[in-house]
mmCIF file of C-alpha atoms and ligand atoms in Angstrom:
data_model
loop_
_atom_site.group_PDB
_atom_site.id
_atom_site.type_symbol
_atom_site.label_atom_id
_atom_site.label_comp_id
_atom_site.label_asym_id
_atom_site.label_seq_id
_atom_site.Cartn_x
_atom_site.Cartn_y
_atom_site.Cartn_z
ATOM 1 C CA MET A 1 8.100 60.509 41.759
ATOM 2 C CA CYS A 2 11.602 59.236 41.034
ATOM 3 C CA PRO A 3 11.825 58.922 37.232
ATOM 4 C CA GLY A 4 14.685 57.613 35.160
ATOM 5 C CA SER A 5 15.747 55.137 32.539
ATOM 6 C CA PHE A 6 17.607 52.964 35.088
ATOM 7 C CA ASP A 7 19.597 51.035 32.472
ATOM 8 C CA PRO A 8 20.504 49.444 34.854
ATOM 9 C CA VAL A 9 19.718 50.666 38.383
ATOM 10 C CA THR A 10 22.881 51.503 40.330
ATOM 11 C CA ASN A 11 23.580 51.737 44.050
ATOM 12 C CA GLY A 12 23.525 55.514 43.548
ATOM 13 C CA HIS A 13 19.886 55.266 42.424
ATOM 14 C CA VAL A 14 19.068 53.036 45.387
ATOM 15 C CA ASP A 15 20.640 55.616 47.722
ATOM 16 C CA VAL A 16 18.496 58.432 46.306
ATOM 17 C CA VAL A 17 15.271 56.412 46.461
ATOM 18 C CA ARG A 18 16.067 55.499 50.068
ATOM 19 C CA ARG A 19 16.557 59.200 50.889
ATOM 20 C CA ALA A 20 13.302 60.088 49.100
ATOM 21 C CA SER A 21 11.432 57.443 51.103
ATOM 22 C CA GLY A 22 12.627 59.185 54.267
ATOM 23 C CA LEU A 23 11.053 62.438 53.111
ATOM 24 C CA PHE A 24 7.823 61.281 51.477
ATOM 25 C CA ASP A 25 5.166 58.773 52.623
ATOM 26 C CA GLU A 26 4.929 57.298 49.152
ATOM 27 C CA VAL A 27 7.575 57.118 46.439
ATOM 28 C CA VAL A 28 6.779 55.985 42.918
ATOM 29 C CA VAL A 29 9.810 54.947 40.911
ATOM 30 C CA ALA A 30 8.962 55.383 37.227
ATOM 31 C CA VAL A 31 10.997 53.527 34.643
ATOM 32 C CA LEU A 32 10.899 55.358 31.328
ATOM 33 C CA THR A 33 12.506 55.027 27.952
ATOM 34 C CA ASN A 34 14.731 57.980 27.168
ATOM 35 C CA PRO A 35 14.687 58.414 23.357
ATOM 36 C CA ALA A 36 18.164 59.954 23.537
ATOM 37 C CA LYS A 37 19.610 56.675 24.836
ATOM 38 C CA ARG A 38 19.798 53.178 23.383
ATOM 39 C CA PRO A 39 19.087 50.851 26.307
ATOM 40 C CA LEU A 40 21.086 47.708 27.067
ATOM 41 C CA PHE A 41 18.155 46.191 28.960
ATOM 42 C CA THR A 42 14.512 46.056 27.916
ATOM 43 C CA LEU A 43 11.932 48.029 29.855
ATOM 44 C CA ALA A 44 10.688 44.785 31.435
ATOM 45 C CA GLU A 45 14.226 43.820 32.498
ATOM 46 C CA ARG A 46 14.921 47.273 33.948
ATOM 47 C CA LEU A 47 11.625 47.194 35.811
ATOM 48 C CA GLU A 48 12.315 43.761 37.268
ATOM 49 C CA MET A 49 15.855 44.647 38.388
ATOM 50 C CA ILE A 50 14.887 47.905 40.063
ATOM 51 C CA GLY A 51 11.839 46.310 41.687
ATOM 52 C CA GLU A 52 14.006 43.620 43.275
ATOM 53 C CA SER A 53 16.693 46.148 44.245
ATOM 54 C CA LEU A 54 14.222 48.387 46.096
ATOM 55 C CA ALA A 55 12.171 45.603 47.682
ATOM 56 C CA GLY A 56 13.460 46.358 51.176
ATOM 57 C CA ILE A 57 12.523 50.051 51.169
ATOM 58 C CA GLY A 58 9.082 50.846 52.610
ATOM 59 C CA GLY A 59 6.534 52.978 50.785
ATOM 60 C CA VAL A 60 8.144 52.495 47.394
ATOM 61 C CA THR A 61 6.342 51.237 44.296
ATOM 62 C CA VAL A 62 7.906 50.697 40.900
ATOM 63 C CA THR A 63 6.110 51.182 37.617
ATOM 64 C CA ALA A 64 6.818 51.496 33.919
ATOM 65 C CA VAL A 65 5.681 54.490 31.905
ATOM 66 C CA GLU A 66 4.918 53.770 28.278
ATOM 67 C CA SER A 67 7.090 55.642 25.822
ATOM 68 C CA GLY A 68 5.524 58.697 24.258
ATOM 69 C CA ARG A 69 4.044 59.908 27.536
ATOM 70 C CA LEU A 70 5.121 63.079 29.265
ATOM 71 C CA LEU A 71 6.321 62.647 32.824
ATOM 72 C CA VAL A 72 4.077 65.512 33.968
ATOM 73 C CA ASP A 73 0.992 63.737 32.600
ATOM 74 C CA PHE A 74 1.901 60.537 34.404
ATOM 75 C CA CYS A 75 2.517 62.486 37.627
ATOM 76 C CA ARG A 76 -0.873 64.140 37.327
ATOM 77 C CA GLU A 77 -2.548 60.769 36.702
ATOM 78 C CA VAL A 78 -1.090 59.160 39.831
ATOM 79 C CA GLY A 79 -1.282 62.317 41.959
ATOM 80 C CA ALA A 80 2.469 62.742 42.449
ATOM 81 C CA GLY A 81 3.218 66.115 44.015
ATOM 82 C CA ALA A 82 6.913 66.359 43.223
ATOM 83 C CA VAL A 83 9.688 64.830 41.181
ATOM 84 C CA VAL A 84 12.782 63.780 43.138
ATOM 85 C CA LYS A 85 16.163 63.658 41.410
ATOM 86 C CA GLY A 86 19.559 62.862 42.864
ATOM 87 C CA LEU A 87 22.503 65.107 42.107
ATOM 88 C CA ARG A 88 26.085 63.872 41.998
ATOM 89 C CA SER A 89 27.648 67.050 40.699
ATOM 90 C CA GLY A 90 27.146 70.379 38.969
ATOM 91 C CA THR A 91 27.076 68.486 35.683
ATOM 92 C CA ASP A 92 23.983 66.633 36.857
ATOM 93 C CA PHE A 93 22.423 69.937 37.866
ATOM 94 C CA ALA A 94 23.078 71.384 34.409
ATOM 95 C CA TYR A 95 21.371 68.324 32.854
ATOM 96 C CA GLU A 96 18.449 68.267 35.268
ATOM 97 C CA LEU A 97 17.630 71.976 35.601
ATOM 98 C CA PRO A 98 16.088 72.476 32.129
ATOM 99 C CA MET A 99 13.888 69.393 32.639
ATOM 100 C CA ALA A 100 12.819 70.631 36.076
ATOM 101 C CA LEU A 101 11.978 74.063 34.670
ATOM 102 C CA MET A 102 10.133 72.555 31.706
ATOM 103 C CA ASN A 103 8.078 70.280 33.942
ATOM 104 C CA ARG A 104 7.173 73.275 36.124
ATOM 105 C CA HIS A 105 6.332 75.295 33.018
ATOM 106 C CA LEU A 106 4.028 72.541 31.747
ATOM 107 C CA THR A 107 1.938 71.823 34.838
ATOM 108 C CA GLY A 108 3.550 73.510 37.842
ATOM 109 C CA LEU A 109 5.157 70.203 38.904
ATOM 110 C CA GLU A 110 8.091 70.936 41.206
ATOM 111 C CA THR A 111 11.382 69.034 41.369
ATOM 112 C CA VAL A 112 13.274 68.321 44.587
ATOM 113 C CA PHE A 113 17.015 67.771 44.175
ATOM 114 C CA LEU A 114 18.751 65.524 46.680
ATOM 115 C CA PRO A 115 22.532 65.362 46.955
ATOM 116 C CA GLY A 116 23.566 61.734 46.578
ATOM 117 C CA GLU A 117 26.004 59.872 48.786
ATOM 118 C CA PRO A 118 29.494 61.050 47.705
ATOM 119 C CA VAL A 119 30.811 57.489 47.610
ATOM 120 C CA PHE A 120 28.646 57.035 44.489
ATOM 121 C CA GLU A 121 29.664 60.317 42.826
ATOM 122 C CA HIS A 122 31.439 58.518 39.971
ATOM 123 C CA VAL A 123 28.711 55.917 39.504
ATOM 124 C CA SER A 124 26.412 56.167 36.488
ATOM 125 C CA SER A 125 24.556 53.509 34.529
ATOM 126 C CA SER A 126 26.510 54.376 31.388
ATOM 127 C CA LEU A 127 29.954 54.185 33.046
ATOM 128 C CA VAL A 128 29.060 50.972 34.829
ATOM 129 C CA LYS A 129 28.059 49.402 31.494
ATOM 130 C CA GLU A 130 31.203 50.626 29.779
ATOM 131 C CA VAL A 131 33.535 49.401 32.509
ATOM 132 C CA ALA A 132 31.782 46.025 32.766
ATOM 133 C CA SER A 133 31.900 45.546 28.994
ATOM 134 C CA HIS A 134 35.673 46.052 29.104
ATOM 135 C CA GLY A 135 36.074 43.485 31.865
ATOM 136 C CA GLY A 136 36.374 45.941 34.770
ATOM 137 C CA ASP A 137 35.111 45.241 38.268
ATOM 138 C CA VAL A 138 31.851 47.073 39.041
ATOM 139 C CA SER A 139 30.910 45.070 42.115
ATOM 140 C CA GLY A 140 29.631 47.335 44.888
ATOM 141 C CA LEU A 141 28.447 49.899 42.349
ATOM 142 C CA VAL A 142 25.244 48.091 41.435
ATOM 143 C CA PRO A 143 23.056 45.704 43.456
ATOM 144 C CA ASP A 144 24.369 42.125 43.339
ATOM 145 C CA LEU A 145 21.375 40.894 41.342
ATOM 146 C CA VAL A 146 22.077 43.598 38.747
ATOM 147 C CA LEU A 147 25.767 42.707 38.633
ATOM 148 C CA ALA A 148 24.916 39.133 37.689
ATOM 149 C CA ARG A 149 22.525 40.259 34.915
ATOM 150 C CA LEU A 150 25.044 42.815 33.650
ATOM 151 C CA LEU A 151 27.876 40.300 33.422
ATOM 152 C CA GLU A 152 25.605 37.916 31.531
ATOM 153 C CA ARG A 153 24.685 40.642 29.079
ATOM 154 C CA VAL A 154 27.973 42.320 28.271
ATOM 155 C CA ARG A 155 31.008 40.656 26.851
ATOM 156 C CA PRO A 156 34.353 42.090 27.897
ATOM 157 C CA VAL A 157 36.291 43.418 24.920
ATOM 158 C CA GLY A 158 38.695 40.732 23.651
ATOM 159 C CA ASP A 159 36.816 37.956 25.451
ATOM 160 C CA THR A 160 35.622 35.655 22.701
ATOM 161 C CA LYS A 161 34.384 32.860 24.937
ATOM 162 C CA GLY A 162 33.207 34.752 27.980
ATOM 163 C CA HIS A 163 29.872 36.369 28.630
ATOM 164 C CA GLN A 164 27.026 36.539 26.156
ATOM 165 C CA SER A 165 26.707 39.711 24.155
ATOM 166 C CA GLY A 166 23.457 41.637 24.489
ATOM 167 C CA ALA A 167 21.342 43.446 21.930
HETATM 168 O O1 PNS B 1 17.659 58.513 33.626
HETATM 169 P P1 PNS B 1 17.431 59.520 32.543
HETATM 170 O O2 PNS B 1 17.556 58.887 31.170
HETATM 171 O O3 PNS B 1 18.312 60.737 32.666
HETATM 172 O O4 PNS B 1 15.909 60.023 32.718
HETATM 173 C C1 PNS B 1 15.373 61.028 31.884
HETATM 174 C C2 PNS B 1 13.845 60.929 31.880
HETATM 175 C C3 PNS B 1 13.419 59.556 31.349
HETATM 176 C C4 PNS B 1 13.334 61.087 33.308
HETATM 177 C C5 PNS B 1 13.300 62.067 30.976
HETATM 178 O O5 PNS B 1 13.802 61.896 29.683
HETATM 179 C C6 PNS B 1 11.764 62.093 30.939
HETATM 180 O O6 PNS B 1 11.133 62.618 31.833
HETATM 181 N N1 PNS B 1 11.170 61.492 29.873
HETATM 182 C C7 PNS B 1 9.724 61.381 29.727
HETATM 183 C C8 PNS B 1 9.207 62.301 28.584
HETATM 184 C C9 PNS B 1 9.143 63.732 29.078
HETATM 185 O O7 PNS B 1 8.355 64.084 29.932
HETATM 186 N N2 PNS B 1 10.030 64.554 28.494
HETATM 187 C C10 PNS B 1 10.132 65.965 28.830
HETATM 188 C C11 PNS B 1 11.061 66.168 30.022
HETATM 189 S S1 PNS B 1 11.138 67.878 30.474
#
């Protein structure tokens, strides 16, 4: 199980899912709503973008998890034996470790941490959105189909006639 809010999916996410698919016969990518974050894209949009971005990777399915559900309950329902999370840095580990321990506390569900490709170490959904909204170039950091949707959604600061502003 590769869970996340994927707002939007980045090439770092794609790298981790590709690595997970090399380790496990089946990988379920679960798109959730993180109540601590205000998403730029709707759940349906995030689901569509990540589905298209992962289409070439075998054994991968993408699904949405309704808000209010615990990840461990969803994992139990679909028979997922482990959560897979990518790590870019020690900061990621500090963020992920309490969730991994809590999930194990709740149902015994284990988490497997995979080091991501270092070339994506600086790539996060939040930074990509911030840079794009200020007119910076984020090509190569997200799949091309995501780049197009992102540029439609954000409006660079100071650009009054450029891209459409989102929610
Ligand atoms: O990409 P994110 O936002 O860091 O992903 C965090 C996410 C959505 C995987 C996490 O918030 C989560 O698992 N939410 C589902 C509700 C849940 O189970 N919360 C307890 C986690 S220990």
